[in-house]
Amino acid sequence: MFSGLHAIDWASMHHAHGSAEEIPALLEAMRSPDADERSRALSDFYGSVHHQGDVYPSTAASLPFLLELVGDPATPDRHKIVALLISIAEAAVARCDIGYTDAGYAGAAAFLRSHADTFVDLAGDAACRVRQAAIPGLGLLVDDADRALNSLQDRSAREFCLVERLLVTRTTATLAERLPVIVPSATAWLTGLAVDPAGEPEFRLAALIHQARCTPDTISDDLVPAVVGLLREIADAAPPEQPWPEPPPVEPPAAGVPPFIAAAFEDLARADRRYSLTTDLLRTLHELLGPRVSQRTDLLVEQLSSPEPGVRLDAIRMTNDLLRSRRGDHSALIRLVATQLDASNLEVAAEAATLLESHPSIAAPAREALAALVAAHGPHVWATPRRHLRRVHQKAVMALARLGDGRALPSLLVALDSDVDAWLAVQVAGGLPQAADQLVPRLSDRLRRADLSSKWPSNPQGLLSALAKLGDPTTLPLITDTLAAAAAREKWDVAKPALAALRALGPAAAPALAEIRSLVTADDTWTRAEAVTTLWAIGGDRDEVMPLALALLDTFALRGAADVLGQIGPAAAVALPRLRTLLAADYEWNRVHAAAAIWDIAGEPEAPVVLDTLLQAWQENSVTGNHVAACLKRMGPAAAPALPRILAELGRLETGEAFDEGPFRYIDTDEELLRELAGALHGV
């Protein structure tokens, strides 16, 4: 086995993390008798040679040897290697089908398609898990459409397990999407399976949904009622709800691992879990229905009423997808999600609380349900070792705090006093300015104790952000000291939020001007820009700030400088020639900030060129929309030529693609966009 493996110059190739010279060792370890060694080798291959779905020339060069492994019945864990091959095939075929000709992707796709017979054979393997792993290859790699469909039909017999037959329906639709010549045959066959009373309701549901996938342009209004009927059949046959296994108690992150990193990995692992046979089917259906919000809502109502906790958990996630992608009044769905806060299955309740915490701008209808849950638990549940209960409570508290509801305060104080997941409490503490007298001392004490010399100091950025929102002037000395300490250690990632916190205090931060001035010549360009912005906001000395901002126009931090010059207004007219040259910049964000500054400095005479620049950049990159809309609002009647674009955006049902810093809060940023556009419309 592996003839020629060492004749390849692997060291001349690369993967995600450098030289590919380790690939022979990884391949050989995949057939080791030691299960741990095999697992590490496969994980390392995914992590480096097929990193995040990438396909390098070294990945393509590995394929003959991976095929050798799966062709040998003595290879342990063959199904895992088949799954790896299919993952590479999915990435390679997807890129090549859209004209992406990178050597790795093109080489992998061509090689795997030339070995399509191997995947036909593997799809008929004696081992069930090998068949399941290989079946998607029939849709991706076999170019003889009739042969592929016949092979899939052979795998649909009742003698095969339900999971395998569900894969057959999905792969049939994939085949039809890739080879449209087979659509009539595939559609007719799936339609027959969908109405065959001998099939399990899950199998009929899969056939019905994937039949719609074959002909997405002809989906009828009867589809969702038919799906709802099958979901009820599945629910009627479901056994009584059983408690899910209680996970191990919460443990502190490993030494040296920041808690937010540990939490991110937990979230990724949670997102990859499948809780129901219908998970992927219903997600596919929601994608097919797309803009049909009323039908998707009807479907979600049914999912959220299922007796199966896994179906309800999936429904919450799919509700989140709908909320993030479609505008409108979703208060009824928010209230339905809020009913899941009382679910006996704590993982379902935690998923509901997570959704509500993620979208504070539309979570108000759930306020009382959140408060009732938090009150029923009591504040000390914030620190319970029970993993799911802790997540439910913490997310509910955070959702309340983001709504500005003081009933979140007792739990936040427990977090800050006990130091249990205090980093989460810090994220939302700024939402309760009415409790500043209790929060500011605790946050200040934590900031005072943050060791800026360590690799992972105790979240000074979050603490500074929270203090900025609370706006207590008594924090000025501490924030100034933090800024000085960060500058001394060149901790620019701390210096920038410290400057922003001083800026939030406004003129009251004047005693910090000397420290701020010391940073207008910092080595870090972004810090210099933040310092100049803060110097203007607090000091307001035009003669001092103008030369600094003009100098920044020739750096990659020019956007902040343009904003400051715009705030200075007509007195910054000397900047106009340079700002006008920026209207031709390649990067649309630079053009947007320059155009907005030109308007703020020169006003009406510049309206045509400003509007042209703003609207063109917005068309190129919708993420600029909020900044564009804010400028249109300031322009008042001069923005009249933008009226068709404003009306078109206000009438669009899809959410904008903008997001803000921190967690990707698409909904909140889109709501802000709509408010700014409404203001611009009023001004016009």
XYZ file of C-alpha atoms in Angstrom:
684
model
C 0.000 0.000 0.000
C 0.969 3.619 -0.583
C 3.289 2.851 -3.474
C 4.989 6.086 -4.501
C 3.954 7.961 -1.353
C 7.509 8.943 -0.460
C 8.493 9.686 -4.061
C 6.350 12.833 -3.949
C 8.120 16.036 -2.958
C 5.675 16.901 -0.188
C 8.008 19.514 1.285
C 7.631 21.606 -1.864
C 3.881 21.853 -1.258
C 1.990 23.565 1.515
C -1.228 23.407 3.474
C -2.967 25.813 5.853
C -0.128 25.836 8.355
C 2.962 25.630 6.171
C 4.913 22.767 4.642
C 2.986 19.631 3.642
C 5.892 17.337 4.511
C 3.910 15.705 7.342
C 1.225 14.307 5.010
C 2.846 10.854 4.548
C 2.937 10.382 8.328
C -0.703 11.448 8.622
C -1.795 9.035 5.900
C 0.118 6.146 7.447
C -1.308 6.939 10.888
C -4.844 6.719 9.492
C -4.447 2.936 9.231
C -2.794 2.541 12.643
C -4.202 -0.154 14.959
C -4.276 2.491 17.682
C -7.618 4.318 17.679
C -6.233 7.469 19.324
C -3.447 7.722 16.755
C -5.961 7.374 13.910
C -8.196 10.005 15.434
C -5.335 12.490 15.838
C -4.171 11.912 12.273
C -7.651 12.487 10.844
C -8.144 15.580 12.984
C -4.757 16.958 11.922
C -5.580 16.298 8.264
C -8.840 18.224 8.571
C -7.102 20.979 10.510
C -4.220 21.488 8.083
C -4.641 19.756 4.732
C -8.404 20.361 4.479
C -8.546 23.370 6.782
C -12.058 24.872 6.951
C -12.931 23.183 3.667
C -9.910 24.455 1.738
C -8.388 22.244 -0.959
C -4.708 22.754 -1.703
C -2.556 21.018 -4.324
C -1.241 18.954 -1.401
C -4.832 17.938 -0.626
C -5.323 16.811 -4.209
C -2.011 14.916 -4.119
C -3.269 12.993 -1.066
C -6.382 11.684 -2.796
C -4.929 8.540 -4.433
C -3.670 7.363 -1.058
C -6.969 8.127 0.685
C -8.708 6.061 -1.985
C -6.263 3.242 -1.311
C -7.213 3.336 2.329
C -10.952 3.100 1.713
C -10.414 0.393 -0.885
C -8.818 -1.903 1.703
C -11.490 -3.616 3.866
C -8.857 -4.029 6.586
C -8.535 -0.256 7.056
C -10.082 0.754 10.393
C -12.661 3.557 10.372
C -13.090 3.427 6.592
C -16.311 5.411 6.842
C -14.437 8.361 8.358
C -11.998 8.445 5.465
C -14.858 8.184 2.973
C -16.493 11.140 4.744
C -13.224 13.066 4.386
C -13.149 12.325 0.649
C -16.748 13.482 0.285
C -15.982 16.687 2.181
C -13.089 17.391 -0.197
C -15.339 16.554 -3.154
C -18.072 18.936 -1.972
C -15.612 21.816 -1.655
C -13.839 21.086 -4.940
C -16.955 20.536 -7.038
C -18.681 23.629 -5.608
C -15.718 25.847 -6.533
C -15.203 24.309 -9.967
C -18.894 24.535 -10.863
C -18.733 28.328 -10.431
C -15.610 28.628 -12.569
C -13.061 28.690 -9.749
C -9.928 27.217 -11.311
C -7.445 27.070 -8.436
C -5.140 24.106 -9.020
C -6.055 22.382 -5.763
C -9.809 22.521 -6.282
C -9.675 21.772 -10.003
C -7.242 18.901 -9.541
C -9.258 17.364 -6.722
C -12.547 17.602 -8.599
C -11.090 16.092 -11.766
C -9.396 13.260 -9.899
C -12.428 12.332 -7.834
C -14.758 12.451 -10.822
C -12.383 10.154 -12.693
C -12.843 7.675 -9.829
C -16.613 7.949 -9.650
C -16.885 4.148 -9.988
C -15.178 3.804 -6.631
C -17.921 5.822 -4.955
C -20.628 3.792 -6.706
C -19.015 0.691 -5.236
C -18.639 2.260 -1.798
C -22.310 3.251 -1.826
C -23.049 -0.479 -2.102
C -20.505 -1.555 0.513
C -21.407 -4.216 3.056
C -20.757 -1.775 5.905
C -23.703 0.532 6.606
C -21.588 3.463 7.783
C -19.403 3.268 4.683
C -22.514 3.337 2.474
C -23.899 6.319 4.338
C -20.643 8.227 3.982
C -20.344 7.412 0.263
C -23.899 8.037 -0.954
C -23.448 11.831 -1.396
C -20.678 11.039 -3.885
C -23.275 9.704 -6.317
C -24.735 13.173 -6.615
C -21.409 15.000 -6.752
C -19.133 12.847 -8.871
C -21.029 10.518 -11.204
C -21.580 12.136 -14.611
C -23.842 9.390 -15.973
C -27.114 10.739 -14.586
C -29.163 7.605 -15.275
C -26.573 5.358 -13.674
C -26.397 7.574 -10.602
C -30.176 7.699 -10.243
C -30.466 3.936 -10.644
C -27.843 3.420 -7.954
C -29.728 5.763 -5.632
C -33.002 4.006 -6.278
C -31.318 0.718 -5.393
C -30.375 2.195 -2.005
C -33.935 3.293 -1.198
C -35.248 -0.192 -0.431
C -36.760 -0.760 3.018
C -33.959 -3.209 3.813
C -31.650 -0.235 4.289
C -31.800 1.896 7.409
C -33.856 5.085 7.521
C -30.828 7.373 7.825
C -29.365 5.853 4.677
C -32.598 6.296 2.751
C -32.901 9.910 3.883
C -29.450 10.469 2.405
C -30.668 8.937 -0.846
C -33.440 11.538 -1.225
C -31.045 14.404 -0.509
C -28.456 13.083 -2.941
C -31.084 12.670 -5.632
C -31.871 16.377 -5.426
C -28.153 17.215 -5.497
C -27.813 15.105 -8.641
C -30.785 16.889 -10.248
C -29.301 20.303 -9.425
C -25.999 19.322 -11.014
C -27.396 17.411 -14.006
C -30.758 18.985 -14.924
C -31.388 16.301 -17.569
C -32.424 14.004 -14.739
C -34.937 16.429 -13.161
C -38.126 14.892 -14.663
C -37.154 11.343 -13.632
C -35.931 12.385 -10.205
C -39.011 14.501 -9.531
C -41.401 11.748 -10.563
C -39.634 9.188 -8.395
C -39.486 11.422 -5.311
C -43.132 12.406 -5.761
C -44.066 8.747 -5.695
C -42.058 8.123 -2.551
C -43.680 11.119 -0.840
C -47.176 9.642 -1.168
C -46.286 5.982 -0.616
C -48.155 4.971 2.560
C -45.654 2.178 3.168
C -42.874 4.710 3.817
C -42.158 6.099 7.249
C -43.358 9.701 7.658
C -39.744 10.896 7.968
C -38.904 9.256 4.637
C -41.993 10.697 2.949
C -41.115 14.106 4.393
C -37.611 13.845 2.956
C -38.939 12.826 -0.456
C -41.452 15.702 -0.431
C -38.874 18.354 0.498
C -36.200 17.137 -1.892
C -38.730 16.839 -4.699
C -39.359 20.564 -4.130
C -35.602 21.094 -4.266
C -35.559 19.604 -7.759
C -38.098 22.159 -9.014
C -37.818 25.192 -6.685
C -39.559 27.527 -9.128
C -42.784 25.538 -9.022
C -43.296 25.201 -5.256
C -47.033 25.373 -4.545
C -48.928 26.667 -1.536
C -49.796 23.054 -0.732
C -46.237 22.184 0.267
C -46.223 23.573 3.815
C -49.620 22.056 4.775
C -48.387 18.698 3.497
C -45.194 19.055 5.532
C -47.174 20.043 8.620
C -49.305 16.916 8.201
C -46.217 14.710 8.091
C -44.692 16.479 11.088
C -47.851 15.685 13.036
C -47.593 12.024 12.012
C -44.027 11.993 13.277
C -45.083 13.701 16.515
C -47.941 11.271 17.081
C -45.540 8.346 16.836
C -42.902 9.921 19.054
C -42.282 8.283 22.432
C -42.924 10.320 25.587
C -40.323 12.996 26.130
C -37.333 11.684 28.018
C -34.857 13.851 29.922
C -31.655 14.428 28.004
C -28.487 13.362 29.801
C -27.224 15.988 32.189
C -23.791 17.141 30.947
C -20.833 17.251 33.317
C -20.723 20.206 35.715
C -19.180 23.416 34.453
C -15.445 23.510 34.972
C -13.125 26.511 34.707
C -11.281 26.780 31.374
C -7.882 25.153 31.194
C -5.032 27.233 32.540
C -4.088 29.999 30.147
C -7.240 29.687 28.033
C -9.394 32.853 28.178
C -13.014 32.049 29.052
C -14.374 33.644 25.893
C -12.273 31.298 23.756
C -13.466 28.240 25.673
C -17.054 29.468 25.296
C -16.604 29.995 21.553
C -15.483 26.400 21.099
C -18.454 25.197 23.146
C -20.777 27.212 20.917
C -19.211 25.724 17.774
C -19.594 22.196 19.114
C -23.197 22.908 20.072
C -24.028 24.314 16.644
C -22.755 21.146 14.945
C -24.979 18.804 16.964
C -28.046 17.252 15.377
C -30.996 16.645 17.668
C -33.557 15.236 15.253
C -33.816 13.322 11.982
C -35.739 16.264 10.545
C -33.094 18.922 11.299
C -31.474 19.153 7.879
C -34.767 18.522 6.076
C -36.553 21.444 7.690
C -33.575 23.744 7.302
C -33.563 22.901 3.603
C -37.277 23.666 3.381
C -36.844 27.063 5.033
C -34.109 27.879 2.528
C -36.395 26.857 -0.329
C -39.277 28.960 0.963
C -36.992 31.994 1.336
C -39.154 35.119 1.157
C -42.454 33.313 1.893
C -42.497 34.599 5.458
C -46.090 33.641 6.254
C -45.516 30.039 5.178
C -42.249 29.823 7.058
C -43.959 31.258 10.127
C -46.719 28.635 9.892
C -44.042 25.976 9.692
C -42.172 27.378 12.690
C -45.357 27.504 14.761
C -45.798 23.791 14.094
C -42.147 23.037 14.892
C -42.298 25.009 18.137
C -45.342 23.014 19.270
C -43.712 19.626 18.677
C -43.528 17.210 21.611
C -39.936 16.420 20.592
C -37.460 18.757 22.269
C -34.984 18.316 19.420
C -37.530 19.590 16.914
C -38.298 22.602 19.104
C -34.612 23.378 19.548
C -34.154 23.261 15.781
C -37.193 25.507 15.411
C -35.611 28.159 17.626
C -32.488 28.167 15.463
C -34.546 28.351 12.280
C -36.576 31.177 13.800
C -33.286 32.966 14.333
C -32.442 32.475 10.653
C -35.783 33.996 9.639
C -35.439 36.945 12.000
C -31.974 37.713 10.697
C -32.941 37.550 7.051
C -36.434 39.073 6.808
C -37.808 42.381 8.012
C -41.247 42.801 9.502
C -43.214 42.538 12.714
C -41.914 39.347 14.300
C -43.398 39.965 17.742
C -45.619 36.880 17.518
C -42.619 34.663 16.812
C -40.658 36.305 19.633
C -43.495 35.510 22.043
C -43.589 31.913 20.808
C -39.868 31.557 21.381
C -40.345 33.052 24.858
C -42.750 30.222 25.736
C -39.805 27.846 25.348
C -38.087 29.502 28.314
C -40.273 27.279 30.500
C -39.366 24.097 28.618
C -38.575 21.153 30.856
C -35.635 20.471 28.546
C -33.079 22.998 29.707
C -31.114 22.908 26.460
C -34.235 24.042 24.594
C -34.829 26.786 27.144
C -31.200 27.898 26.840
C -31.480 28.112 23.058
C -34.565 30.317 23.425
C -32.791 32.601 25.886
C -29.779 32.788 23.570
C -31.915 33.951 20.658
C -33.568 36.643 22.778
C -30.226 37.844 24.113
C -28.863 38.103 20.573
C -31.520 40.502 19.285
C -32.384 43.118 21.921
C -33.929 45.509 19.406
C -36.849 43.122 18.819
C -36.861 41.136 22.095
C -39.184 43.465 24.039
C -42.254 41.183 23.690
C -40.343 38.574 25.722
C -39.414 40.948 28.547
C -41.861 39.662 31.162
C -41.210 36.009 30.350
C -37.487 36.630 30.774
C -38.008 38.457 34.068
C -40.268 35.709 35.386
C -37.688 33.060 34.581
C -34.868 34.995 36.232
C -36.975 35.651 39.328
C -37.997 31.991 39.576
C -34.362 30.901 39.510
C -32.971 33.454 41.937
C -29.740 35.376 41.276
C -27.373 32.683 42.583
C -28.323 30.359 39.736
C -25.921 32.489 37.672
C -23.117 30.434 39.260
C -24.761 26.993 39.386
C -22.471 24.148 38.279
C -25.368 22.678 36.247
C -24.288 23.489 32.710
C -27.653 23.917 30.922
C -29.394 25.662 33.823
C -26.481 28.072 34.094
C -26.689 28.889 30.389
C -30.466 29.433 30.538
C -30.165 31.814 33.461
C -27.164 33.733 32.197
C -28.605 34.276 28.723
C -31.954 35.361 30.179
C -30.225 37.824 32.510
C -28.136 39.186 29.651
C -31.246 39.566 27.487
C -32.945 41.557 30.253
C -29.889 43.748 30.722
C -29.697 44.473 26.982
C -33.327 45.606 27.269
C -32.264 47.986 30.042
C -34.354 46.092 32.599
C -33.121 46.502 36.166
C -34.402 43.073 37.145
C -31.164 41.715 35.665
C -29.076 43.529 38.283
C -29.043 40.991 41.180
C -27.623 38.255 38.965
C -25.031 40.596 37.467
C -23.883 41.506 40.983
C -23.532 37.810 41.814
C -21.382 37.406 38.703
C -19.146 40.361 39.530
C -18.840 39.515 43.230
C -18.237 35.787 42.781
C -16.103 36.118 39.634
C -18.130 33.337 38.000
C -18.437 34.138 34.290
C -18.020 37.796 35.177
C -16.838 38.459 31.616
C -20.411 37.820 30.445
C -21.848 40.236 33.008
C -19.360 42.888 31.881
C -20.688 42.610 28.311
C -24.138 43.838 29.357
C -23.506 45.923 32.475
C -23.457 49.103 30.408
C -27.124 48.577 29.596
C -28.141 49.491 33.174
C -27.092 53.118 33.760
C -29.781 53.366 36.432
C -27.655 50.964 38.508
C -24.351 52.764 37.947
C -23.932 53.337 41.700
C -23.640 49.560 42.211
C -21.979 48.568 38.967
C -19.301 51.242 38.578
C -17.397 50.400 41.796
C -17.299 46.712 40.905
C -16.271 47.299 37.302
C -13.677 49.851 38.388
C -12.179 47.435 40.887
C -11.840 44.777 38.198
C -10.219 47.254 35.808
C -7.844 48.387 38.527
C -6.730 44.778 39.066
C -6.327 43.940 35.355
C -2.733 42.914 34.688
C -1.883 44.546 31.382
C 1.466 42.778 31.294
C -0.153 39.350 30.890
C -0.950 37.807 27.518
C -4.662 37.681 28.335
C -5.449 40.508 30.799
C -8.808 40.297 32.522
C -10.967 41.845 29.815
C -9.946 45.512 30.181
C -11.538 46.276 26.818
C -14.938 45.058 27.977
C -14.632 46.844 31.287
C -13.736 50.114 29.561
C -16.665 49.735 27.183
C -19.076 49.127 30.074
C -17.765 52.120 32.003
C -18.078 54.280 28.898
C -21.753 53.383 28.611
C -22.391 54.051 32.277
C -20.782 57.500 31.889
C -19.808 58.087 35.517
C -17.303 60.993 35.698
C -15.774 59.562 38.886
C -14.094 56.932 36.694
C -11.958 59.559 34.932
C -8.766 59.027 37.006
C -8.940 55.249 36.624
C -9.537 55.392 32.866
C -6.703 57.897 32.485
C -4.349 55.660 34.480
C -5.377 52.671 32.366
C -4.667 54.625 29.204
C -1.224 55.586 30.477
C -0.420 51.997 31.467
C -1.589 50.657 28.109
C 0.472 53.238 26.217
C 3.562 52.446 28.266
C 3.235 48.757 27.353
C 2.117 49.506 23.768
C -1.103 47.625 24.452
C -2.924 49.444 21.681
C -5.924 47.125 21.882
C -6.490 48.516 25.391
C -5.468 52.095 24.639
C -8.126 52.493 21.942
C -11.143 51.556 24.143
C -9.663 53.686 26.943
C -9.651 56.666 24.579
C -13.227 55.860 23.562
C -14.228 55.736 27.236
C -12.708 59.178 27.817
C -14.507 60.459 24.747
C -17.802 59.211 26.175
C -17.256 61.430 29.227
C -17.057 64.493 26.964
C -15.646 67.806 28.242
C -15.567 66.383 31.783
C -12.511 64.383 30.664
C -10.460 67.559 30.091
C -7.989 66.641 32.878
C -6.907 63.695 30.692
C -5.936 65.881 27.719
C -2.218 65.636 28.410
C -2.353 61.832 28.290
C -4.477 61.962 25.143
C -2.028 64.369 23.464
C 0.833 61.991 24.163
C -0.800 59.432 21.869
C -1.324 61.574 18.772
C 2.192 60.485 17.781
C 1.844 56.827 18.832
C 3.540 54.199 16.691
C 0.181 52.529 16.063
C -1.735 54.439 13.377
C -5.169 53.363 14.595
C -4.343 54.573 18.098
C -3.186 57.907 16.682
C -6.501 58.274 14.867
C -8.439 57.385 18.032
C -6.403 59.914 20.004
C -7.064 62.689 17.477
C -10.782 61.895 17.493
C -10.814 61.991 21.298
C -8.759 65.180 21.418
C -11.342 66.929 19.260
C -14.317 65.546 21.218
C -12.914 66.661 24.569
C -10.678 69.637 23.830
C -12.418 71.068 20.795
C -9.348 73.061 19.787
C -9.612 73.382 16.015
C -6.115 74.799 15.535
C -4.607 71.893 17.448
C -6.608 69.104 15.832
C -6.665 70.234 12.196
C -2.980 69.536 11.351
C -3.178 66.136 13.065
C -6.300 65.104 11.167
C -4.884 66.340 7.854
C -1.767 64.222 8.388
C -3.908 61.151 9.049
C -5.604 61.559 5.655
C -2.451 60.042 4.158
C -2.663 56.875 6.277
C -4.892 53.806 6.282
C -6.694 55.339 9.293
C -8.000 58.145 7.107
C -11.662 57.386 7.794
C -11.474 58.555 11.399
C -9.605 61.662 10.286
C -12.240 62.435 7.670
C -14.936 62.137 10.322
C -13.134 64.601 12.586
C -12.682 67.079 9.740
C -16.378 66.759 8.967
C -17.188 67.524 12.600
C -14.984 70.628 12.451
C -17.116 71.736 9.515
C -16.516 74.728 7.171
C -13.362 75.724 9.032
C -11.758 72.531 7.680
C -12.093 73.683 4.048
C -8.348 73.329 3.589
C -8.898 69.535 3.621
C -11.275 69.578 0.637
C -8.694 69.001 -2.133
C -7.341 65.890 -0.416
C -10.841 64.639 0.439
C -11.901 65.039 -3.201
C -9.022 62.826 -4.340
C -10.282 60.166 -1.951
C -13.580 60.025 -3.843
C -11.691 57.957 -6.425
C -10.242 55.538 -3.848
C -10.500 51.822 -4.575
C -11.923 51.034 -1.140
C -15.577 52.054 -0.948
C -15.412 52.780 2.798
C -12.758 55.430 2.205
C -14.975 57.023 -0.445
C -17.991 57.043 1.871
C -16.171 58.736 4.761
C -14.539 61.259 2.432
C -17.876 62.112 0.784
C -19.603 62.552 4.144
C -16.810 64.849 5.308
C -17.034 66.901 2.121
C -20.744 67.429 2.736
C -20.208 68.412 6.362
C -17.479 70.893 5.360
C -18.751 72.384 2.094
C -22.471 71.646 2.089
C -24.911 72.157 -0.782
C -22.501 72.964 -3.644
C -20.964 69.518 -3.214
C -24.307 67.663 -3.051
C -24.191 66.076 -6.550
C -20.740 64.520 -6.184
C -21.401 63.508 -2.576
C -24.659 61.774 -3.491
C -23.123 60.047 -6.472
C -20.274 58.719 -4.326
C -22.485 57.609 -1.450
C -25.040 55.813 -3.611
C -22.411 54.081 -5.739
C -20.544 52.838 -2.663
C -23.792 51.658 -1.079
C -24.592 49.739 -4.241
C -21.144 48.121 -4.218
C -21.188 47.237 -0.531
C -24.464 47.202 1.363
C -22.570 47.161 4.674
C -21.863 50.869 4.141
C -25.613 51.541 4.290
C -25.794 52.812 7.869
C -23.045 55.368 7.339
C -24.532 56.431 4.019
C -27.989 56.788 5.556
C -26.647 58.932 8.400
C -25.116 61.328 5.890
C -28.295 61.423 3.778
C -30.200 62.318 6.931
C -27.831 65.242 7.582
C -28.212 66.417 3.981
C -31.940 67.051 4.390
C -33.634 68.312 1.188
C -30.332 68.105 -0.707
C -30.666 64.307 -0.555
C -33.802 64.411 -2.730
C -32.112 62.672 -5.725
C -31.516 59.682 -3.406
C -35.243 59.326 -2.744
C -35.767 56.304 -5.066
C -32.918 54.438 -3.383
C -34.190 55.350 0.097
C -37.705 54.178 -0.744
C -36.403 50.985 -2.339
C -34.434 50.111 0.789
C -37.329 50.938 3.105
C -39.583 48.731 0.998
C -37.189 45.798 0.879
C -38.204 42.775 2.930
C -34.718 41.321 3.294
C -32.606 42.615 6.150
C -29.528 44.598 5.303
C -26.195 42.826 5.400
C -24.653 45.328 7.779
C -23.281 44.310 11.142
C -21.683 46.165 13.974
C -18.603 45.488 16.008
C -18.682 42.668 18.506
C -21.276 39.942 17.999
C -22.791 40.064 14.534
C -26.064 41.813 15.423
C -27.570 41.954 11.962
C -31.071 42.742 13.222
C -30.059 45.588 15.528
C -27.895 47.192 12.866
C -30.629 46.781 10.279
C -33.121 48.417 12.637
C -30.701 51.339 12.980
C -30.430 51.543 9.187
C -34.213 51.787 8.888
C -34.353 54.525 11.522
C -31.667 56.562 9.760
C -33.408 56.144 6.407
C -36.734 57.172 7.914
C -35.010 60.316 9.190
C -33.509 60.944 5.759
C -36.911 60.485 4.144
C -38.435 62.989 6.547
C -35.652 65.453 5.762
C -36.205 65.094 2.016
